[in-house]
PDB file of C-alpha atoms in Angstrom:
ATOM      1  CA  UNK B   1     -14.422   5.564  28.890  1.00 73.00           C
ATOM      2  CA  UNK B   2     -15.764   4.635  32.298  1.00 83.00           C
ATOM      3  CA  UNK B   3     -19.680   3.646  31.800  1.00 78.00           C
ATOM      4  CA  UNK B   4     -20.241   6.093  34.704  1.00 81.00           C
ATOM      5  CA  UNK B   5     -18.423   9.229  33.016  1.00 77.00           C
ATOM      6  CA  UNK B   6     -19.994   8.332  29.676  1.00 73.00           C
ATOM      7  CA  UNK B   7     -22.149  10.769  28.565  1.00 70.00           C
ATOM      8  CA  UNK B   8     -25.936   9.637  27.095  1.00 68.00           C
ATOM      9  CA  UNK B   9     -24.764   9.372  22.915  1.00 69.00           C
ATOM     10  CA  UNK B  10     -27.684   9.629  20.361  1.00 72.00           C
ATOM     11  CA  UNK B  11     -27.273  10.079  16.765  1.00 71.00           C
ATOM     12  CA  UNK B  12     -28.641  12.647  14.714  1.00 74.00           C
ATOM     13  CA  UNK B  13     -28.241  14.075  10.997  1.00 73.00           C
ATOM     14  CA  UNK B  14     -26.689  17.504  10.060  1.00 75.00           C
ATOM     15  CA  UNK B  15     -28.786  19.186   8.025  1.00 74.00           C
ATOM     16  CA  UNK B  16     -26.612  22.486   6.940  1.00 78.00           C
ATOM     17  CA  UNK B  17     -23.044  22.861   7.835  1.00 81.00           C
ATOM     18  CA  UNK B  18     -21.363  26.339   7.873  1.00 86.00           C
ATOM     19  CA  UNK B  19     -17.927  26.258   9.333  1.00 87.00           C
ATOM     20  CA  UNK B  20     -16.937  29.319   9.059  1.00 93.00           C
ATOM     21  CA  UNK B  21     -19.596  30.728  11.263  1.00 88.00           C
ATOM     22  CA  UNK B  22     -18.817  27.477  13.572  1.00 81.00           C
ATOM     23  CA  UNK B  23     -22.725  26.758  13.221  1.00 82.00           C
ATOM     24  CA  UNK B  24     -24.591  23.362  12.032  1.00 80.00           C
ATOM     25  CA  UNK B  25     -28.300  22.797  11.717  1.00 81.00           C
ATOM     26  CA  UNK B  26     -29.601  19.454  13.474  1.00 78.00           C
ATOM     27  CA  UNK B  27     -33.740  18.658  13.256  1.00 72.00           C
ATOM     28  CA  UNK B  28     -34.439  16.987  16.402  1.00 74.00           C
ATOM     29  CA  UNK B  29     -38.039  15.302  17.381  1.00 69.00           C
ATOM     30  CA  UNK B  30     -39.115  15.635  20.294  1.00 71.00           C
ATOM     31  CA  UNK B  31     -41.409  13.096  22.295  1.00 64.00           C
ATOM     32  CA  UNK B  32     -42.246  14.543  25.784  1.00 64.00           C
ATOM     33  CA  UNK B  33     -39.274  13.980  28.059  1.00 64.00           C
ATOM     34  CA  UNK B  34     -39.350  10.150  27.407  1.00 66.00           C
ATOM     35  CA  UNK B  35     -36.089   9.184  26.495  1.00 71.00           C
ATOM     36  CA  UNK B  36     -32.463  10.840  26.840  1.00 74.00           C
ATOM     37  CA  UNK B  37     -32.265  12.321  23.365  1.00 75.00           C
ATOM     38  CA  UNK B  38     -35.400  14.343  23.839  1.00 77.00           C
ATOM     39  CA  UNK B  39     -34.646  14.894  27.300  1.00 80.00           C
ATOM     40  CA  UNK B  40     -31.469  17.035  26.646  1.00 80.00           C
ATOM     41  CA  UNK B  41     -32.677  18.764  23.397  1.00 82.00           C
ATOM     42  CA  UNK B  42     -35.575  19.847  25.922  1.00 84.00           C
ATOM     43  CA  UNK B  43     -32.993  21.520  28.020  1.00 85.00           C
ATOM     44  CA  UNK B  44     -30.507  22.395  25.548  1.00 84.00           C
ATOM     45  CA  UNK B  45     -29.352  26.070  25.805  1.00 86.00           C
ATOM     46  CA  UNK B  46     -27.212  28.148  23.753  1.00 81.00           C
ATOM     47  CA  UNK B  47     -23.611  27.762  25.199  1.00 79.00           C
ATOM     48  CA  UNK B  48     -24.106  24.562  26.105  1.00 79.00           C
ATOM     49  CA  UNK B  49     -21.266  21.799  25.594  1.00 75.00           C
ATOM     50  CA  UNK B  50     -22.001  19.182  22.764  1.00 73.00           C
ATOM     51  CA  UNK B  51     -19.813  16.333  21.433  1.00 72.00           C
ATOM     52  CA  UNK B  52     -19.842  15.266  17.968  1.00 68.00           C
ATOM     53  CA  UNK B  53     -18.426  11.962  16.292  1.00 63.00           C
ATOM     54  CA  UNK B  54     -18.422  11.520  12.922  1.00 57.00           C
ATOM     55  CA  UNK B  55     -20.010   8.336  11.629  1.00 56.00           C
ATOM     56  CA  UNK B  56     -20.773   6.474   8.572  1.00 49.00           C
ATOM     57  CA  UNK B  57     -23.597   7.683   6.064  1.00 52.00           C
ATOM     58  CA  UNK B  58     -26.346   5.263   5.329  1.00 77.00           C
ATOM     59  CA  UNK B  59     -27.393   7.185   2.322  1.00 85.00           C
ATOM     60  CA  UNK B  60     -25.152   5.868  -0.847  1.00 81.00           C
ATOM     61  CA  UNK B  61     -26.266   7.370  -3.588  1.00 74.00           C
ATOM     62  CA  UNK B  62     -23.616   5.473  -6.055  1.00 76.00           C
ATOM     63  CA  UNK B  63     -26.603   3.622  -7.678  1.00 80.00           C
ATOM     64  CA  UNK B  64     -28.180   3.765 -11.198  1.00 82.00           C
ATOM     65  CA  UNK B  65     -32.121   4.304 -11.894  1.00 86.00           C
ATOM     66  CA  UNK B  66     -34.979   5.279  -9.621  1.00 93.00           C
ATOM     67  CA  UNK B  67     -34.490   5.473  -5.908  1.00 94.00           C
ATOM     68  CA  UNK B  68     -37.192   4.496  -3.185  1.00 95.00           C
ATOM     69  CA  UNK B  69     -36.805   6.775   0.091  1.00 94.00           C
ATOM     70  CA  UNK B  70     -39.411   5.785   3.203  1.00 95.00           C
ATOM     71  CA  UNK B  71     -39.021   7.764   6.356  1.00 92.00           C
ATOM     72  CA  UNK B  72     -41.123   8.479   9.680  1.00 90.00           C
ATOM     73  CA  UNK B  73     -40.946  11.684  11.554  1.00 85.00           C
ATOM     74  CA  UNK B  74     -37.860  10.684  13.140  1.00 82.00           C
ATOM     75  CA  UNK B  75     -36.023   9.420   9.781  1.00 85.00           C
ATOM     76  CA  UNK B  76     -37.443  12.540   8.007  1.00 84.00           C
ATOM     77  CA  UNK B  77     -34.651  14.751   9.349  1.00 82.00           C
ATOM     78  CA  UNK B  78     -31.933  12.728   7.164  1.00 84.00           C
ATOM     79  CA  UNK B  79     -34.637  12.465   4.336  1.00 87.00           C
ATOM     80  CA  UNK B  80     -34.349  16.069   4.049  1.00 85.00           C
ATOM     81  CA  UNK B  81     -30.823  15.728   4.006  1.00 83.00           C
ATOM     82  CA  UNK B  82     -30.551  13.523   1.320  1.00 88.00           C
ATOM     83  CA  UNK B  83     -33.275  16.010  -0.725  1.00 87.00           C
ATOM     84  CA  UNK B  84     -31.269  18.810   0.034  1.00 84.00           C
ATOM     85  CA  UNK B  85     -28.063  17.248  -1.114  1.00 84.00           C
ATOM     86  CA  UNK B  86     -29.366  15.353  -3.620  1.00 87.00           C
ATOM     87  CA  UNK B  87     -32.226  16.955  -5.450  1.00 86.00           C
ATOM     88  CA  UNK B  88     -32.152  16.100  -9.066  1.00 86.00           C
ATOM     89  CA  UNK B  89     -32.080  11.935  -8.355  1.00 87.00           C
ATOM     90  CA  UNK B  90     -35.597  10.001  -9.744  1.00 91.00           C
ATOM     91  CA  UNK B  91     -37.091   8.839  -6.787  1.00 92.00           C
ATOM     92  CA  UNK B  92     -40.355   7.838  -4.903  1.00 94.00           C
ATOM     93  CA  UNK B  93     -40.679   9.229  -1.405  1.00 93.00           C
ATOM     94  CA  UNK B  94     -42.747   7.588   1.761  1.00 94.00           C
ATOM     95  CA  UNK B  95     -43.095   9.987   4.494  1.00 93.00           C
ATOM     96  CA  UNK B  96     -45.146   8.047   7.743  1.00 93.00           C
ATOM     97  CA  UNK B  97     -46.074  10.868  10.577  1.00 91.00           C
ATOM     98  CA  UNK B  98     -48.614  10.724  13.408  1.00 90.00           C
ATOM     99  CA  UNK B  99     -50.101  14.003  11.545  1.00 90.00           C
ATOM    100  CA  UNK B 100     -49.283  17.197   9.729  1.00 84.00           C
ATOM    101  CA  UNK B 101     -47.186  18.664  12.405  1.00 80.00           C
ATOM    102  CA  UNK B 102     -44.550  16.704  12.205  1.00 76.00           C
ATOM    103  CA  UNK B 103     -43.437  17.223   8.657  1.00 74.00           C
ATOM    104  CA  UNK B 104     -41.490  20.472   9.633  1.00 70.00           C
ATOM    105  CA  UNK B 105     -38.164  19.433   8.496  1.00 66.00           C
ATOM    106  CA  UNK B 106     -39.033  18.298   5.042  1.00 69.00           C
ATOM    107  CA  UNK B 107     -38.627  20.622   1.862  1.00 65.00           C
ATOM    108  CA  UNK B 108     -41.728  22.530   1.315  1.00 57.00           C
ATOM    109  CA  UNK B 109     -41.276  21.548  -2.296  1.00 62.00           C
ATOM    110  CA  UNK B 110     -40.898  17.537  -1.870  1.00 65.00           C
ATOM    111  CA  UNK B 111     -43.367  15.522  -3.841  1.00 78.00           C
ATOM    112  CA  UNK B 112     -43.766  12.815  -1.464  1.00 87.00           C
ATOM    113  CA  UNK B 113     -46.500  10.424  -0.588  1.00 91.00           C
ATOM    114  CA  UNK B 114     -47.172  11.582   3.219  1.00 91.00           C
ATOM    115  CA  UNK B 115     -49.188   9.004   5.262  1.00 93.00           C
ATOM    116  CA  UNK B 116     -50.787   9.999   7.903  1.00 94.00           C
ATOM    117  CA  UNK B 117     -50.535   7.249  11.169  1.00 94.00           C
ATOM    118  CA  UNK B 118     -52.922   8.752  13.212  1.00 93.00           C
ATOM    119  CA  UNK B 119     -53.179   6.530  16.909  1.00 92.00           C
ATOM    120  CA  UNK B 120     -51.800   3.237  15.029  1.00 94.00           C
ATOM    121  CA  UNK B 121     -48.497   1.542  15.915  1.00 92.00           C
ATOM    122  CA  UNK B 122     -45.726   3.235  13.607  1.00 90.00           C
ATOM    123  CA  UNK B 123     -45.148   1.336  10.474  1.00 91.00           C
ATOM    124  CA  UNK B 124     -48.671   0.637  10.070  1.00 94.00           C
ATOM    125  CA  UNK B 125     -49.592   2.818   7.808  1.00 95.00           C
ATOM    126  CA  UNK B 126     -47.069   2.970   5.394  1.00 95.00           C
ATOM    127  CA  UNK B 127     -47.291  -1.280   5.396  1.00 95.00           C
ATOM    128  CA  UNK B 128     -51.329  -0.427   4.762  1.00 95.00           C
ATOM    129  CA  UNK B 129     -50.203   1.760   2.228  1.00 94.00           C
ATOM    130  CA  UNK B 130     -47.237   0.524  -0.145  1.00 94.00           C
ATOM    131  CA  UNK B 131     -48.589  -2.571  -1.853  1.00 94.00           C
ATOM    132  CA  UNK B 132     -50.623  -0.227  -3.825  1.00 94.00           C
ATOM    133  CA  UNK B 133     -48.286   2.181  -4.623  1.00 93.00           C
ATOM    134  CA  UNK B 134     -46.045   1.661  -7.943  1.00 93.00           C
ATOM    135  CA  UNK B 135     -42.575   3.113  -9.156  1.00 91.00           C
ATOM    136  CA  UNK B 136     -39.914   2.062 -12.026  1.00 91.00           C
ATOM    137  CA  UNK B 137     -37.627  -0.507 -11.200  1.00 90.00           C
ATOM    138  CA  UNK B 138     -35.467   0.809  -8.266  1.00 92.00           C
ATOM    139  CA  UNK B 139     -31.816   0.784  -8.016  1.00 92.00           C
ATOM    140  CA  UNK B 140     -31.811   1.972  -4.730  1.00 94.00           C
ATOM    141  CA  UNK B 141     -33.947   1.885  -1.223  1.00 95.00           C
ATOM    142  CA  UNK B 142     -33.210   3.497   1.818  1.00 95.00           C
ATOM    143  CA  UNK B 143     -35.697   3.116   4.888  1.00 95.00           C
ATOM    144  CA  UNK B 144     -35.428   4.622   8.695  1.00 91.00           C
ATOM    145  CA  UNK B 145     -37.642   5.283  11.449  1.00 89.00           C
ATOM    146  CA  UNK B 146     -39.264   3.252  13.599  1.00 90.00           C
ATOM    147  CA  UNK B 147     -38.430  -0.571  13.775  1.00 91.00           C
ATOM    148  CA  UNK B 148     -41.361  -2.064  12.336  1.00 93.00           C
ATOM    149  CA  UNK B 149     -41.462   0.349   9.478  1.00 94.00           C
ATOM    150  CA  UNK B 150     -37.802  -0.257   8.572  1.00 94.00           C
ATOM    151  CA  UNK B 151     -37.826  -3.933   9.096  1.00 95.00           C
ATOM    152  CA  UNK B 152     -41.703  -4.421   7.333  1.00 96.00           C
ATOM    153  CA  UNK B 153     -40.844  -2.226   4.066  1.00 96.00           C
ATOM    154  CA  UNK B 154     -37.393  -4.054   3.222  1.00 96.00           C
ATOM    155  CA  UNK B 155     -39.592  -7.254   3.741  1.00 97.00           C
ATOM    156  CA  UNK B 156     -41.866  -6.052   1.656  1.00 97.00           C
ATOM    157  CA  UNK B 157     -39.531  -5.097  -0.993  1.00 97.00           C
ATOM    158  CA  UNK B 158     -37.338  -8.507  -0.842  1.00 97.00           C
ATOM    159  CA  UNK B 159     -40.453 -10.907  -0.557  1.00 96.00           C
ATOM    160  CA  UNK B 160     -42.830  -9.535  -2.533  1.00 95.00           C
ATOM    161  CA  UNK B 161     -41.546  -6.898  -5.287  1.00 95.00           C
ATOM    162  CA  UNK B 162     -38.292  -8.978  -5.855  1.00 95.00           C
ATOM    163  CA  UNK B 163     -35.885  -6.318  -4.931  1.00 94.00           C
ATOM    164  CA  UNK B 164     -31.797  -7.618  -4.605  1.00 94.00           C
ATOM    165  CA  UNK B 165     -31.661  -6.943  -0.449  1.00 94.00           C
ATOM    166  CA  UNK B 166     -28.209  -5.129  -1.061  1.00 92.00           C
ATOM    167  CA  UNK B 167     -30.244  -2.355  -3.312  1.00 93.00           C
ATOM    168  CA  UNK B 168     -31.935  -2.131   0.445  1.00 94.00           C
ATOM    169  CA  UNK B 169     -30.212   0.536   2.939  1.00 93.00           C
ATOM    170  CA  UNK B 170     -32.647   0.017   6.077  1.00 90.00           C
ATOM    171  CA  UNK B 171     -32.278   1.319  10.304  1.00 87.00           C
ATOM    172  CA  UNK B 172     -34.409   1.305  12.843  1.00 78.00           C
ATOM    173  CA  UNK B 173     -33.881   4.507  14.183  1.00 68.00           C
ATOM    174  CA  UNK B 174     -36.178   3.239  17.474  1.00 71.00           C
ATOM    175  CA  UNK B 175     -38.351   0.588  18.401  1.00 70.00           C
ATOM    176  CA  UNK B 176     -41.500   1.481  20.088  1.00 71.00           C
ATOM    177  CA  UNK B 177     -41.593   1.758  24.128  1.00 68.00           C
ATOM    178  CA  UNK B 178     -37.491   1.191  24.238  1.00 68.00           C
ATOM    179  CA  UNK B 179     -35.152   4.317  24.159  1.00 57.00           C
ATOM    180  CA  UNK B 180     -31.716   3.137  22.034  1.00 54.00           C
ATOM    181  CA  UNK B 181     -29.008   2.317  23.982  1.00 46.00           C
TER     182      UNK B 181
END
């Protein structure tokens, strides 16, 4: 497609699906009118045209023993996702927000470790945060949000708690002042 018809493409995480009212449930954060995702969910009306393309899942759950998930308030709309899908599975959960207020689109009944980042850089707090916390051996760890929290946990993990880097599922959703192109 010509780069001048293309339309803006962000990616985003269904969270309910019912076809046969032709209706789907997408949590979207919004951050001002800084980049293009949040501008168009801003203006998004009902009736408006939108274009989906179906695309890999990052969550793969075909994994024995406990499960680390680690989120920030823009991964936490797929974390909820993967909760909702997947409730029963033995897991620690990470959820880094700015502050209460942006925990909306997780289960109300999710026992998860919420740190609260305040005015710090994203990541932060979670990176403050995790050598102190402890779980069983994990089979599994999936990470997204912000670059430095995705990039800084699987560190973590690989370098310092021995974790296999293929048992590590990590995306950087963003990376602070830069919209995703």
């Amino acid at each position: 497609m010509d780069p001048v018809d293309r339309p803006e493409l962000r990616w985003y995480t269904l969270r309910a699906v019912r076809p046969e009212l032709g209706e789907a449930d997408v949590d979207i954060v919004l951050y001002g009118d800084a980049g293009p995702g949040t501008a168009w969910a801003s203006r998004a009306r009902v009736g408006d045209r939108l274009g989906f393309r179906q695309g890999t899942a990052l969550y793969l759950p075909q994994h024995d023993g406990h499960e680390l998930l680690v989120a920030d308030e823009t991964g936490a709309p797929a974390l909820a996702a993967i909760i909702d899908q997947h409730p029963d599975k033995p897991r620690t959960i990470i959820v880094e927000v700015p502050d209460t207020d942006h925990l909306s689109p997780l289960p109300v009944d999710a026992d998860a470790h919420i740190v609260i980042r305040g005015d710090r850089a994203p990541g932060e707090a979670v990176l403050e945060v995790l050598p102190d916390l402890q779980w069983p051996a994990l089979g599994y760890a999936w990470i997204c949000g912000e670059r430095a929290l995705a990039t800084g946990t699987r560190k973590h993990l690989v370098g310092e708690r021995g974790v296999h880097r293929r048992k590590v599922m990590f995306s950087s959703f963003w990376q602070l002042g830069q919209a995703r192109v």
